[in-house]
PDB file of C-alpha atoms in Angstrom:
ATOM      1  CA  MET A   1     155.620 119.016  66.913  1.00 38.00           C
ATOM      2  CA  THR A   2     156.772 120.059  63.448  1.00 44.00           C
ATOM      3  CA  ASP A   3     155.323 119.673  59.990  1.00 54.00           C
ATOM      4  CA  ALA A   4     158.047 117.085  59.305  1.00 61.00           C
ATOM      5  CA  THR A   5     155.796 114.581  61.110  1.00 86.00           C
ATOM      6  CA  PHE A   6     153.144 115.060  58.436  1.00 95.00           C
ATOM      7  CA  LEU A   7     152.977 114.295  54.741  1.00 96.00           C
ATOM      8  CA  PRO A   8     152.255 117.125  52.264  1.00 96.00           C
ATOM      9  CA  GLY A   9     148.589 118.073  52.064  1.00 97.00           C
ATOM     10  CA  VAL A  10     147.619 116.826  55.526  1.00 97.00           C
ATOM     11  CA  ALA A  11     145.465 119.285  57.505  1.00 96.00           C
ATOM     12  CA  VAL A  12     148.094 119.668  60.219  1.00 95.00           C
ATOM     13  CA  ASP A  13     146.404 122.220  62.497  1.00 95.00           C
ATOM     14  CA  HIS A  14     143.117 120.344  62.416  1.00 96.00           C
ATOM     15  CA  VAL A  15     144.809 117.007  63.121  1.00 95.00           C
ATOM     16  CA  LEU A  16     146.743 118.411  66.066  1.00 93.00           C
ATOM     17  CA  ALA A  17     143.565 119.915  67.504  1.00 92.00           C
ATOM     18  CA  ARG A  18     141.777 116.590  67.202  1.00 93.00           C
ATOM     19  CA  LEU A  19     144.661 114.740  68.851  1.00 91.00           C
ATOM     20  CA  ALA A  20     144.654 117.216  71.737  1.00 89.00           C
ATOM     21  CA  LYS A  21     140.916 116.753  72.217  1.00 86.00           C
ATOM     22  CA  ALA A  22     141.187 112.972  72.212  1.00 80.00           C
ATOM     23  CA  GLY A  23     143.625 112.849  75.089  1.00 62.00           C
ATOM     24  CA  GLY A  24     146.622 110.571  75.321  1.00 63.00           C
ATOM     25  CA  ASN A  25     148.931 113.511  74.560  1.00 56.00           C
ATOM     26  CA  GLU A  26     150.131 111.892  71.321  1.00 60.00           C
ATOM     27  CA  ALA A  27     151.577 115.115  69.952  1.00 58.00           C
ATOM     28  CA  GLY A  28     152.847 116.853  73.105  1.00 55.00           C
ATOM     29  CA  SER A  29     154.528 113.736  74.481  1.00 51.00           C
ATOM     30  CA  GLY A  30     156.462 113.101  71.301  1.00 57.00           C
ATOM     31  CA  LYS A  31     154.768 109.741  70.740  1.00 70.00           C
ATOM     32  CA  LEU A  32     153.457 110.899  67.374  1.00 83.00           C
ATOM     33  CA  ALA A  33     157.025 111.296  66.118  1.00 72.00           C
ATOM     34  CA  SER A  34     158.049 107.810  67.286  1.00 80.00           C
ATOM     35  CA  PRO A  35     159.138 105.381  64.529  1.00 78.00           C
ATOM     36  CA  GLU A  36     156.478 102.981  65.852  1.00 82.00           C
ATOM     37  CA  SER A  37     153.614 105.472  66.085  1.00 86.00           C
ATOM     38  CA  SER A  38     150.347 103.954  64.949  1.00 87.00           C
ATOM     39  CA  ALA A  39     148.605 107.312  65.276  1.00 90.00           C
ATOM     40  CA  ALA A  40     151.054 108.909  62.836  1.00 93.00           C
ATOM     41  CA  LEU A  41     150.120 106.387  60.148  1.00 96.00           C
ATOM     42  CA  ALA A  42     146.384 106.903  60.647  1.00 96.00           C
ATOM     43  CA  VAL A  43     146.372 110.706  60.802  1.00 96.00           C
ATOM     44  CA  ASN A  44     148.659 110.998  57.791  1.00 97.00           C
ATOM     45  CA  CYS A  45     146.515 108.606  55.786  1.00 98.00           C
ATOM     46  CA  PHE A  46     143.139 110.189  56.563  1.00 98.00           C
ATOM     47  CA  GLY A  47     144.325 113.726  57.351  1.00 98.00           C
ATOM     48  CA  TRP A  48     144.889 114.463  53.656  1.00 98.00           C
ATOM     49  CA  PHE A  49     141.153 113.967  53.007  1.00 98.00           C
ATOM     50  CA  ILE A  50     139.785 116.160  55.807  1.00 98.00           C
ATOM     51  CA  GLY A  51     139.311 119.123  53.475  1.00 97.00           C
ATOM     52  CA  ARG A  52     138.468 116.959  50.458  1.00 98.00           C
ATOM     53  CA  PRO A  53     136.354 114.056  51.795  1.00 98.00           C
ATOM     54  CA  GLU A  54     134.848 113.276  48.399  1.00 98.00           C
ATOM     55  CA  ARG A  55     138.307 112.209  47.180  1.00 98.00           C
ATOM     56  CA  LEU A  56     138.677 109.377  49.700  1.00 98.00           C
ATOM     57  CA  PRO A  57     138.887 106.067  47.817  1.00 98.00           C
ATOM     58  CA  PRO A  58     136.152 103.622  48.857  1.00 97.00           C
ATOM     59  CA  LEU A  59     137.060 101.132  51.533  1.00 97.00           C
ATOM     60  CA  PRO A  60     136.823  97.541  50.281  1.00 94.00           C
ATOM     61  CA  GLY A  61     133.249  96.273  50.346  1.00 94.00           C
ATOM     62  CA  LEU A  62     131.826  99.761  50.832  1.00 96.00           C
ATOM     63  CA  GLU A  63     131.831 100.914  47.219  1.00 93.00           C
ATOM     64  CA  ASP A  64     128.051 101.449  47.392  1.00 94.00           C
ATOM     65  CA  ALA A  65     128.123 103.508  50.603  1.00 96.00           C
ATOM     66  CA  GLY A  66     128.062 106.800  48.705  1.00 96.00           C
ATOM     67  CA  VAL A  67     130.424 109.742  48.409  1.00 97.00           C
ATOM     68  CA  PRO A  68     131.960 110.723  51.765  1.00 98.00           C
ATOM     69  CA  GLU A  69     130.584 113.901  53.311  1.00 98.00           C
ATOM     70  CA  ILE A  70     133.043 113.967  56.212  1.00 98.00           C
ATOM     71  CA  VAL A  71     136.460 112.444  56.807  1.00 98.00           C
ATOM     72  CA  ASP A  72     138.057 113.110  60.175  1.00 98.00           C
ATOM     73  CA  VAL A  73     140.505 111.671  62.681  1.00 97.00           C
ATOM     74  CA  GLU A  74     140.090 110.823  66.374  1.00 95.00           C
ATOM     75  CA  PHE A  75     136.357 110.154  66.558  1.00 95.00           C
ATOM     76  CA  SER A  76     134.578 109.426  69.844  1.00 92.00           C
ATOM     77  CA  ALA A  77     131.765 106.896  69.417  1.00 92.00           C
ATOM     78  CA  ARG A  78     129.918 107.439  72.667  1.00 88.00           C
ATOM     79  CA  PHE A  79     127.914 104.856  74.557  1.00 87.00           C
ATOM     80  CA  PRO A  80     124.261 105.640  75.399  1.00 86.00           C
ATOM     81  CA  TRP A  81     125.085 106.893  78.895  1.00 81.00           C
ATOM     82  CA  ARG A  82     126.904 109.755  80.578  1.00 76.00           C
ATOM     83  CA  GLY A  83     130.138 109.412  82.450  1.00 72.00           C
ATOM     84  CA  GLY A  84     132.759 106.737  82.197  1.00 71.00           C
ATOM     85  CA  ARG A  85     135.169 106.173  79.326  1.00 75.00           C
ATOM     86  CA  HIS A  86     133.913 106.143  75.746  1.00 83.00           C
ATOM     87  CA  PRO A  87     135.848 104.648  72.819  1.00 85.00           C
ATOM     88  CA  TRP A  88     137.939 106.720  70.423  1.00 92.00           C
ATOM     89  CA  LEU A  89     138.427 105.482  66.880  1.00 95.00           C
ATOM     90  CA  ASP A  90     141.380 106.546  64.755  1.00 96.00           C
ATOM     91  CA  ALA A  91     139.236 107.921  61.941  1.00 97.00           C
ATOM     92  CA  VAL A  92     135.640 108.355  60.831  1.00 98.00           C
ATOM     93  CA  VAL A  93     134.055 108.492  57.392  1.00 98.00           C
ATOM     94  CA  ARG A  94     130.451 109.612  57.013  1.00 98.00           C
ATOM     95  CA  THR A  95     128.469 109.192  53.814  1.00 98.00           C
ATOM     96  CA  PRO A  96     124.765 109.898  53.193  1.00 98.00           C
ATOM     97  CA  THR A  97     123.958 106.317  54.236  1.00 98.00           C
ATOM     98  CA  THR A  98     126.821 105.035  56.347  1.00 98.00           C
ATOM     99  CA  LEU A  99     128.913 105.856  59.416  1.00 98.00           C
ATOM    100  CA  ILE A 100     132.303 104.169  59.210  1.00 98.00           C
ATOM    101  CA  GLY A 101     134.543 104.075  62.251  1.00 98.00           C
ATOM    102  CA  VAL A 102     138.153 103.100  61.532  1.00 98.00           C
ATOM    103  CA  GLU A 103     140.420 101.337  63.981  1.00 97.00           C
ATOM    104  CA  SER A 104     143.980 101.460  62.652  1.00 97.00           C
ATOM    105  CA  LYS A 105     146.817  99.178  63.724  1.00 96.00           C
ATOM    106  CA  ARG A 106     150.487  99.222  62.858  1.00 96.00           C
ATOM    107  CA  PHE A 107     152.869  97.267  65.122  1.00 95.00           C
ATOM    108  CA  GLU A 108     150.370  96.550  67.923  1.00 95.00           C
ATOM    109  CA  PRO A 109     149.239  93.112  66.675  1.00 96.00           C
ATOM    110  CA  PHE A 110     152.856  91.928  66.796  1.00 95.00           C
ATOM    111  CA  ARG A 111     153.949  93.779  69.919  1.00 91.00           C
ATOM    112  CA  ASP A 112     151.423  94.393  72.665  1.00 78.00           C
ATOM    113  CA  ALA A 113     149.983  91.708  74.951  1.00 81.00           C
ATOM    114  CA  LYS A 114     146.215  91.698  74.561  1.00 88.00           C
ATOM    115  CA  SER A 115     143.943  91.923  77.604  1.00 87.00           C
ATOM    116  CA  VAL A 116     140.216  91.601  78.102  1.00 92.00           C
ATOM    117  CA  ALA A 117     138.767  94.249  80.413  1.00 88.00           C
ATOM    118  CA  LEU A 118     135.006  94.352  79.930  1.00 93.00           C
ATOM    119  CA  SER A 119     133.126  95.790  82.885  1.00 91.00           C
ATOM    120  CA  VAL A 120     129.527  94.989  83.782  1.00 92.00           C
ATOM    121  CA  ALA A 121     128.537  98.229  82.026  1.00 92.00           C
ATOM    122  CA  TYR A 122     128.727  96.317  78.749  1.00 92.00           C
ATOM    123  CA  ASP A 123     125.961  93.998  79.989  1.00 94.00           C
ATOM    124  CA  ARG A 124     123.357  96.762  79.931  1.00 94.00           C
ATOM    125  CA  THR A 125     120.355  96.001  77.746  1.00 93.00           C
ATOM    126  CA  VAL A 126     120.873  98.984  75.451  1.00 95.00           C
ATOM    127  CA  TRP A 127     122.441  97.466  72.344  1.00 95.00           C
ATOM    128  CA  GLY A 128     119.289  96.110  70.721  1.00 93.00           C
ATOM    129  CA  GLN A 129     118.206  92.815  69.218  1.00 93.00           C
ATOM    130  CA  HIS A 130     120.648  93.019  66.321  1.00 97.00           C
ATOM    131  CA  MET A 131     123.842  93.058  68.361  1.00 98.00           C
ATOM    132  CA  ARG A 132     123.504  89.557  69.804  1.00 98.00           C
ATOM    133  CA  ARG A 133     126.613  88.253  68.057  1.00 98.00           C
ATOM    134  CA  PHE A 134     128.744  91.036  69.502  1.00 98.00           C
ATOM    135  CA  GLU A 135     127.219  90.313  72.907  1.00 98.00           C
ATOM    136  CA  ALA A 136     128.116  86.647  72.454  1.00 98.00           C
ATOM    137  CA  MET A 137     131.661  87.713  71.595  1.00 97.00           C
ATOM    138  CA  ARG A 138     131.724  89.766  74.805  1.00 97.00           C
ATOM    139  CA  ASP A 139     130.776  86.699  76.847  1.00 97.00           C
ATOM    140  CA  SER A 140     133.220  84.476  74.961  1.00 97.00           C
ATOM    141  CA  LEU A 141     136.136  86.837  75.576  1.00 96.00           C
ATOM    142  CA  ARG A 142     135.398  86.917  79.278  1.00 96.00           C
ATOM    143  CA  ALA A 143     135.278  83.133  79.419  1.00 95.00           C
ATOM    144  CA  GLU A 144     138.405  82.636  77.292  1.00 93.00           C
ATOM    145  CA  PRO A 145     140.480  85.839  77.365  1.00 93.00           C
ATOM    146  CA  GLY A 146     143.353  84.172  75.493  1.00 91.00           C
ATOM    147  CA  THR A 147     141.278  83.424  72.397  1.00 93.00           C
ATOM    148  CA  PHE A 148     143.067  86.049  70.301  1.00 96.00           C
ATOM    149  CA  ARG A 149     146.817  86.519  70.389  1.00 96.00           C
ATOM    150  CA  HIS A 150     147.232  89.343  67.864  1.00 97.00           C
ATOM    151  CA  LEU A 151     143.769  90.844  67.453  1.00 97.00           C
ATOM    152  CA  ASP A 152     142.536  93.216  70.169  1.00 97.00           C
ATOM    153  CA  ALA A 153     139.007  91.805  70.025  1.00 97.00           C
ATOM    154  CA  ALA A 154     137.880  93.488  73.250  1.00 96.00           C
ATOM    155  CA  GLN A 155     138.748  96.900  71.829  1.00 96.00           C
ATOM    156  CA  LEU A 156     136.859  96.135  68.613  1.00 97.00           C
ATOM    157  CA  LEU A 157     133.868  95.064  70.669  1.00 97.00           C
ATOM    158  CA  LYS A 158     133.825  98.391  72.526  1.00 96.00           C
ATOM    159  CA  HIS A 159     134.074 100.270  69.247  1.00 96.00           C
ATOM    160  CA  ALA A 160     131.134  98.327  67.841  1.00 97.00           C
ATOM    161  CA  PHE A 161     128.971  99.183  70.850  1.00 96.00           C
ATOM    162  CA  GLY A 162     129.862 102.849  70.440  1.00 95.00           C
ATOM    163  CA  LEU A 163     129.206 102.801  66.700  1.00 97.00           C
ATOM    164  CA  VAL A 164     125.782 101.193  66.985  1.00 96.00           C
ATOM    165  CA  THR A 165     124.764 104.051  69.263  1.00 94.00           C
ATOM    166  CA  GLU A 166     126.250 106.733  66.999  1.00 95.00           C
ATOM    167  CA  GLY A 167     124.761 105.151  63.890  1.00 97.00           C
ATOM    168  CA  ARG A 168     121.270 105.372  65.350  1.00 96.00           C
ATOM    169  CA  LEU A 169     121.804 108.977  66.434  1.00 95.00           C
ATOM    170  CA  GLN A 170     123.008 109.954  62.961  1.00 96.00           C
ATOM    171  CA  ASP A 171     120.501 107.740  61.086  1.00 97.00           C
ATOM    172  CA  ARG A 172     123.267 105.915  59.259  1.00 98.00           C
ATOM    173  CA  ALA A 173     124.257 102.273  58.981  1.00 98.00           C
ATOM    174  CA  PRO A 174     127.237 101.664  61.301  1.00 98.00           C
ATOM    175  CA  VAL A 175     130.388  99.992  59.994  1.00 98.00           C
ATOM    176  CA  LEU A 176     133.519  99.114  61.942  1.00 98.00           C
ATOM    177  CA  CYS A 177     136.576  99.009  59.687  1.00 98.00           C
ATOM    178  CA  TYR A 178     139.736  97.327  60.940  1.00 98.00           C
ATOM    179  CA  LEU A 179     142.630  98.759  58.919  1.00 98.00           C
ATOM    180  CA  TYR A 180     145.972  97.141  59.631  1.00 98.00           C
ATOM    181  CA  ALA A 181     149.594  97.313  58.566  1.00 97.00           C
ATOM    182  CA  GLU A 182     151.750  94.290  57.900  1.00 97.00           C
ATOM    183  CA  PRO A 183     155.283  95.633  58.395  1.00 95.00           C
ATOM    184  CA  ALA A 184     158.175  93.358  57.534  1.00 95.00           C
ATOM    185  CA  MET A 185     160.391  94.632  60.333  1.00 93.00           C
ATOM    186  CA  ARG A 186     160.072  96.120  63.789  1.00 92.00           C
ATOM    187  CA  GLY A 187     163.324  97.965  64.293  1.00 90.00           C
ATOM    188  CA  ASP A 188     166.018  95.451  63.463  1.00 92.00           C
ATOM    189  CA  GLN A 189     163.785  92.434  64.160  1.00 93.00           C
ATOM    190  CA  PRO A 190     161.751  90.746  61.416  1.00 96.00           C
ATOM    191  CA  ILE A 191     158.040  90.207  61.946  1.00 96.00           C
ATOM    192  CA  LEU A 192     157.492  86.512  61.363  1.00 96.00           C
ATOM    193  CA  PRO A 193     155.296  85.455  58.440  1.00 96.00           C
ATOM    194  CA  GLU A 194     153.454  83.019  60.709  1.00 97.00           C
ATOM    195  CA  ASP A 195     152.477  85.906  63.006  1.00 97.00           C
ATOM    196  CA  ILE A 196     151.087  87.815  60.042  1.00 97.00           C
ATOM    197  CA  ARG A 197     149.124  84.742  58.934  1.00 98.00           C
ATOM    198  CA  ARG A 198     147.836  84.132  62.453  1.00 98.00           C
ATOM    199  CA  HIS A 199     146.702  87.752  62.715  1.00 98.00           C
ATOM    200  CA  ARG A 200     144.754  87.413  59.455  1.00 98.00           C
ATOM    201  CA  ASP A 201     143.218  84.156  60.674  1.00 98.00           C
ATOM    202  CA  GLU A 202     142.089  85.865  63.876  1.00 98.00           C
ATOM    203  CA  ILE A 203     140.521  88.700  61.877  1.00 98.00           C
ATOM    204  CA  SER A 204     138.600  86.146  59.815  1.00 98.00           C
ATOM    205  CA  ARG A 205     137.388  84.331  62.936  1.00 98.00           C
ATOM    206  CA  PHE A 206     136.211  87.561  64.522  1.00 98.00           C
ATOM    207  CA  ALA A 207     134.466  88.648  61.315  1.00 98.00           C
ATOM    208  CA  ALA A 208     132.645  85.316  61.003  1.00 98.00           C
ATOM    209  CA  ALA A 209     131.524  85.434  64.636  1.00 98.00           C
ATOM    210  CA  VAL A 210     129.885  88.881  64.374  1.00 98.00           C
ATOM    211  CA  ALA A 211     128.636  88.716  60.773  1.00 98.00           C
ATOM    212  CA  GLY A 212     124.995  89.714  60.412  1.00 98.00           C
ATOM    213  CA  ASP A 213     124.778  92.109  63.346  1.00 98.00           C
ATOM    214  CA  GLU A 214     123.749  95.749  63.057  1.00 98.00           C
ATOM    215  CA  VAL A 215     127.348  96.933  63.071  1.00 98.00           C
ATOM    216  CA  ARG A 216     128.991  95.579  59.961  1.00 98.00           C
ATOM    217  CA  PHE A 217     132.612  94.556  60.453  1.00 98.00           C
ATOM    218  CA  ILE A 218     135.078  94.840  57.585  1.00 98.00           C
ATOM    219  CA  ALA A 219     138.850  94.509  57.528  1.00 98.00           C
ATOM    220  CA  THR A 220     141.611  95.276  55.073  1.00 98.00           C
ATOM    221  CA  SER A 221     145.343  95.835  55.137  1.00 98.00           C
ATOM    222  CA  TYR A 222     146.730  99.255  54.336  1.00 98.00           C
ATOM    223  CA  ARG A 223     148.653  97.779  51.401  1.00 97.00           C
ATOM    224  CA  ASP A 224     145.573  96.174  49.861  1.00 97.00           C
ATOM    225  CA  TRP A 225     143.581  99.392  50.185  1.00 98.00           C
ATOM    226  CA  LEU A 226     146.373 101.675  48.979  1.00 98.00           C
ATOM    227  CA  ARG A 227     146.720  99.588  45.808  1.00 96.00           C
ATOM    228  CA  THR A 228     143.239 100.740  44.791  1.00 96.00           C
ATOM    229  CA  TRP A 229     144.221 104.421  44.940  1.00 97.00           C
ATOM    230  CA  ALA A 230     146.063 104.377  41.605  1.00 93.00           C
ATOM    231  CA  GLY A 231     142.910 105.142  39.629  1.00 88.00           C
ATOM    232  CA  GLN A 232     141.726 107.976  41.891  1.00 92.00           C
ATOM    233  CA  GLY A 233     143.841 110.762  40.410  1.00 95.00           C
ATOM    234  CA  ALA A 234     147.533 111.596  40.360  1.00 96.00           C
ATOM    235  CA  ASP A 235     147.462 113.507  43.649  1.00 97.00           C
ATOM    236  CA  VAL A 236     145.674 110.683  45.508  1.00 98.00           C
ATOM    237  CA  ALA A 237     148.089 108.142  44.039  1.00 97.00           C
ATOM    238  CA  ALA A 238     151.014 110.326  45.120  1.00 97.00           C
ATOM    239  CA  HIS A 239     149.615 110.433  48.649  1.00 98.00           C
ATOM    240  CA  ALA A 240     149.448 106.626  48.661  1.00 98.00           C
ATOM    241  CA  ASP A 241     153.091 106.513  47.587  1.00 97.00           C
ATOM    242  CA  GLY A 242     153.943 108.949  50.367  1.00 97.00           C
ATOM    243  CA  ILE A 243     152.250 106.750  52.984  1.00 97.00           C
ATOM    244  CA  ILE A 244     154.086 103.659  51.760  1.00 96.00           C
ATOM    245  CA  GLY A 245     157.409 105.472  51.633  1.00 95.00           C
ATOM    246  CA  ALA A 246     157.078 107.010  55.082  1.00 94.00           C
ATOM    247  CA  PHE A 247     155.503 104.146  57.008  1.00 94.00           C
ATOM    248  CA  GLU A 248     156.144 100.917  55.041  1.00 93.00           C
ATOM    249  CA  PRO A 249     152.750  99.520  56.049  1.00 93.00           C
TER     250      PRO A 249
END
């Protein structure tokens, strides 16, 4: 892995250490350098802010969450039990009041077939009274696994269950942020506008279904968020331009 994979200002050594800890061998396997790497987009976006968390522009709808204390990549939001597999989010932002877990997507909504694999472990009575809508989503996905074509709703559900646990441990309000790219092309094939619209519709349906639970769900495209960076200083704006130029999100 070379620094060419990373934009200027990204905390390269820290990011590589976090990727190694998370598993999946993103860096060692060469996947991080792939033209379709979702991880590369996420770690380049958030990796610039690891040493300067207070500079991170607010995520839409979270302007009142406070100044970030920590920005990091590859965050494990552990369930309230030992053993088994625990979810890894692409990034985490912690403020004095809020714990924000970020799930980042690039080509996946328009490429990968979605599956619903939710074991009986998710039926444990550990989530609390204010996660009933997410529990209802769990049951709905099992009953109708083809509900979402582009949105990986089962993965988001697992992240929410991890974040509600972490939020309580850290005494912060948990937020799950779905941050997605809308690329025009995948290789030499265009991504159809109707697929992009359908993906957005699925995000809206998921958001409406879980609204009001303890884990707040928000969603924004990279482009919409990056547009807000212009007023955050010349260096932050330049980083936004670098992300757009390198990844065309």
